[in-house]
Amino acid sequence: MQDLTSKELELISGVLTVEGLACKKARAYSKTLTDQDLAECFTKIANEHEKRYNALLEIIGG
């Protein structure tokens, strides 16, 4: 784990929350859409949020 300040950890924690929620919402929307192209778009959006979420977890050693 990198040596992070308490402020940096606090900021990363906030971003983790946002990325996690965005991922969950995009996945939920993708499952409710009847337009297949739009559903795939939301799946891709969810995947990108998930990648950022996981990258942030690695930074804090999670």
CSV table of N, CA and C in Angstrom, one decimal:
chain,number,residue,atom,x,y,z
A,1,MET,N,0.8,-1.2,0.0
A,1,MET,CA,0.0,0.0,0.0
A,1,MET,C,0.9,1.2,0.0
A,2,GLN,N,0.4,2.2,-0.7
A,2,GLN,CA,1.2,3.5,-0.8
A,2,GLN,C,0.9,4.2,0.5
A,3,ASP,N,1.8,5.1,0.9
A,3,ASP,CA,1.6,5.9,2.1
A,3,ASP,C,0.7,7.1,1.7
A,4,LEU,N,-0.6,7.0,2.1
A,4,LEU,CA,-1.6,8.0,1.8
A,4,LEU,C,-2.0,8.7,3.0
A,5,THR,N,-2.2,10.0,2.9
A,5,THR,CA,-2.7,10.8,4.0
A,5,THR,C,-4.1,10.5,4.3
A,6,SER,N,-4.5,10.9,5.5
A,6,SER,CA,-5.9,10.6,5.9
A,6,SER,C,-6.9,11.4,4.9
A,7,LYS,N,-6.5,12.5,4.5
A,7,LYS,CA,-7.3,13.3,3.5
A,7,LYS,C,-7.4,12.6,2.2
A,8,GLU,N,-6.3,12.0,1.7
A,8,GLU,CA,-6.4,11.2,0.5
A,8,GLU,C,-7.3,10.0,0.6
A,9,LEU,N,-7.2,9.3,1.8
A,9,LEU,CA,-8.0,8.2,2.0
A,9,LEU,C,-9.5,8.5,2.1
A,10,GLU,N,-9.8,9.7,2.7
A,10,GLU,CA,-11.1,10.2,2.7
A,10,GLU,C,-11.7,10.5,1.3
A,11,LEU,N,-10.9,11.1,0.5
A,11,LEU,CA,-11.3,11.4,-0.9
A,11,LEU,C,-11.5,10.2,-1.7
A,12,ILE,N,-10.6,9.2,-1.6
A,12,ILE,CA,-10.7,8.0,-2.3
A,12,ILE,C,-12.0,7.2,-1.8
A,13,SER,N,-12.3,7.3,-0.6
A,13,SER,CA,-13.5,6.6,0.0
A,13,SER,C,-14.7,7.2,-0.6
A,14,GLY,N,-14.7,8.5,-0.8
A,14,GLY,CA,-15.9,9.2,-1.4
A,14,GLY,C,-16.1,8.8,-2.8
A,15,VAL,N,-14.9,8.7,-3.5
A,15,VAL,CA,-15.0,8.4,-5.0
A,15,VAL,C,-15.4,6.9,-5.1
A,16,LEU,N,-15.0,6.0,-4.2
A,16,LEU,CA,-15.4,4.6,-4.3
A,16,LEU,C,-16.9,4.5,-4.1
A,17,THR,N,-17.4,5.3,-3.2
A,17,THR,CA,-18.9,5.3,-3.0
A,17,THR,C,-19.6,5.7,-4.3
A,18,VAL,N,-19.1,6.8,-4.9
A,18,VAL,CA,-19.8,7.3,-6.2
A,18,VAL,C,-19.6,6.3,-7.3
A,19,GLU,N,-18.4,5.7,-7.5
A,19,GLU,CA,-18.2,4.7,-8.5
A,19,GLU,C,-19.1,3.5,-8.3
A,20,GLY,N,-19.1,3.0,-7.1
A,20,GLY,CA,-20.0,1.9,-6.8
A,20,GLY,C,-21.4,2.1,-7.1
A,21,LEU,N,-21.9,3.2,-6.7
A,21,LEU,CA,-23.3,3.5,-7.0
A,21,LEU,C,-23.6,3.7,-8.5
A,22,ALA,N,-22.7,4.3,-9.2
A,22,ALA,CA,-22.9,4.5,-10.6
A,22,ALA,C,-22.9,3.2,-11.3
A,23,CYS,N,-22.0,2.3,-10.9
A,23,CYS,CA,-21.9,0.9,-11.5
A,23,CYS,C,-23.2,0.2,-11.3
A,24,LYS,N,-23.7,0.2,-10.0
A,24,LYS,CA,-25.0,-0.5,-9.7
A,24,LYS,C,-26.1,0.1,-10.5
A,25,LYS,N,-26.2,1.4,-10.6
A,25,LYS,CA,-27.3,2.0,-11.3
A,25,LYS,C,-27.3,1.7,-12.8
A,26,ALA,N,-26.1,1.8,-13.4
A,26,ALA,CA,-26.0,1.5,-14.8
A,26,ALA,C,-26.3,0.0,-15.1
A,27,ARG,N,-25.9,-0.9,-14.2
A,27,ARG,CA,-26.3,-2.3,-14.4
A,27,ARG,C,-27.8,-2.5,-14.3
A,28,ALA,N,-28.4,-1.9,-13.3
A,28,ALA,CA,-29.8,-2.0,-13.1
A,28,ALA,C,-30.6,-1.5,-14.4
A,29,TYR,N,-30.1,-0.3,-14.9
A,29,TYR,CA,-30.8,0.2,-16.1
A,29,TYR,C,-30.6,-0.7,-17.3
A,30,SER,N,-29.4,-1.3,-17.4
A,30,SER,CA,-29.1,-2.1,-18.6
A,30,SER,C,-30.1,-3.3,-18.6
A,31,LYS,N,-30.5,-3.8,-17.4
A,31,LYS,CA,-31.3,-5.0,-17.3
A,31,LYS,C,-32.8,-4.6,-17.6
A,32,THR,N,-33.2,-3.4,-17.4
A,32,THR,CA,-34.6,-3.0,-17.6
A,32,THR,C,-34.9,-2.4,-19.0
A,33,LEU,N,-33.9,-2.1,-19.8
A,33,LEU,CA,-34.1,-1.5,-21.1
A,33,LEU,C,-34.5,-2.6,-22.1
A,34,THR,N,-35.4,-2.2,-23.0
A,34,THR,CA,-35.8,-3.1,-24.0
A,34,THR,C,-35.0,-2.9,-25.3
A,35,ASP,N,-34.5,-1.7,-25.5
A,35,ASP,CA,-33.6,-1.4,-26.6
A,35,ASP,C,-32.2,-2.1,-26.4
A,36,GLN,N,-31.9,-3.1,-27.2
A,36,GLN,CA,-30.7,-3.9,-26.9
A,36,GLN,C,-29.4,-3.0,-27.0
A,37,ASP,N,-29.4,-2.1,-28.0
A,37,ASP,CA,-28.2,-1.3,-28.2
A,37,ASP,C,-28.0,-0.4,-27.0
A,38,LEU,N,-29.1,0.2,-26.5
A,38,LEU,CA,-29.0,1.0,-25.3
A,38,LEU,C,-28.6,0.2,-24.0
A,39,ALA,N,-29.1,-1.0,-23.9
A,39,ALA,CA,-28.8,-1.8,-22.8
A,39,ALA,C,-27.3,-2.2,-22.8
A,40,GLU,N,-26.8,-2.5,-24.0
A,40,GLU,CA,-25.3,-2.8,-24.1
A,40,GLU,C,-24.5,-1.5,-23.8
A,41,CYS,N,-25.0,-0.4,-24.1
A,41,CYS,CA,-24.2,0.9,-23.8
A,41,CYS,C,-24.2,1.0,-22.3
A,42,PHE,N,-25.3,0.8,-21.6
A,42,PHE,CA,-25.3,0.9,-20.1
A,42,PHE,C,-24.4,-0.2,-19.5
A,43,THR,N,-24.3,-1.4,-20.1
A,43,THR,CA,-23.5,-2.4,-19.6
A,43,THR,C,-22.0,-2.0,-19.7
A,44,LYS,N,-21.6,-1.4,-20.8
A,44,LYS,CA,-20.3,-0.8,-21.0
A,44,LYS,C,-20.0,0.3,-20.0
A,45,ILE,N,-20.9,1.1,-19.7
A,45,ILE,CA,-20.8,2.2,-18.7
A,45,ILE,C,-20.5,1.6,-17.3
A,46,ALA,N,-21.3,0.6,-17.0
A,46,ALA,CA,-21.2,-0.1,-15.7
A,46,ALA,C,-19.8,-0.8,-15.6
A,47,ASN,N,-19.3,-1.4,-16.7
A,47,ASN,CA,-18.0,-2.0,-16.7
A,47,ASN,C,-16.9,-1.0,-16.4
A,48,GLU,N,-17.0,0.2,-17.0
A,48,GLU,CA,-16.0,1.2,-16.8
A,48,GLU,C,-16.0,1.7,-15.4
A,49,HIS,N,-17.2,1.9,-14.8
A,49,HIS,CA,-17.2,2.3,-13.4
A,49,HIS,C,-16.6,1.2,-12.5
A,50,GLU,N,-16.9,0.0,-12.8
A,50,GLU,CA,-16.4,-1.1,-12.1
A,50,GLU,C,-14.8,-1.2,-12.1
A,51,LYS,N,-14.3,-0.9,-13.3
A,51,LYS,CA,-12.8,-0.9,-13.5
A,51,LYS,C,-12.2,0.2,-12.6
A,52,ARG,N,-12.8,1.4,-12.6
A,52,ARG,CA,-12.3,2.5,-11.8
A,52,ARG,C,-12.4,2.1,-10.3
A,53,TYR,N,-13.5,1.5,-9.9
A,53,TYR,CA,-13.8,1.1,-8.5
A,53,TYR,C,-12.6,0.2,-8.1
A,54,ASN,N,-12.4,-0.8,-8.9
A,54,ASN,CA,-11.3,-1.8,-8.6
A,54,ASN,C,-10.0,-1.2,-8.5
A,55,ALA,N,-9.7,-0.3,-9.4
A,55,ALA,CA,-8.4,0.4,-9.4
A,55,ALA,C,-8.2,1.2,-8.2
A,56,LEU,N,-9.3,1.9,-7.7
A,56,LEU,CA,-9.2,2.6,-6.5
A,56,LEU,C,-9.0,1.7,-5.3
A,57,LEU,N,-9.6,0.6,-5.3
A,57,LEU,CA,-9.4,-0.4,-4.2
A,57,LEU,C,-8.0,-0.9,-4.1
A,58,GLU,N,-7.4,-1.1,-5.3
A,58,GLU,CA,-6.0,-1.5,-5.3
A,58,GLU,C,-5.1,-0.4,-4.7
A,59,ILE,N,-5.4,0.8,-4.9
A,59,ILE,CA,-4.6,1.9,-4.4
A,59,ILE,C,-4.6,1.9,-2.8
A,60,ILE,N,-5.7,1.6,-2.3
A,60,ILE,CA,-5.8,1.6,-0.8
A,60,ILE,C,-5.5,0.2,-0.2
A,61,GLY,N,-5.2,-0.7,-1.1
A,61,GLY,CA,-4.8,-2.0,-0.6
A,61,GLY,C,-6.0,-2.9,-0.3
A,62,GLY,N,-7.2,-2.7,-0.9
A,62,GLY,CA,-8.4,-3.5,-0.6
A,62,GLY,C,-8.6,-4.7,-1.4
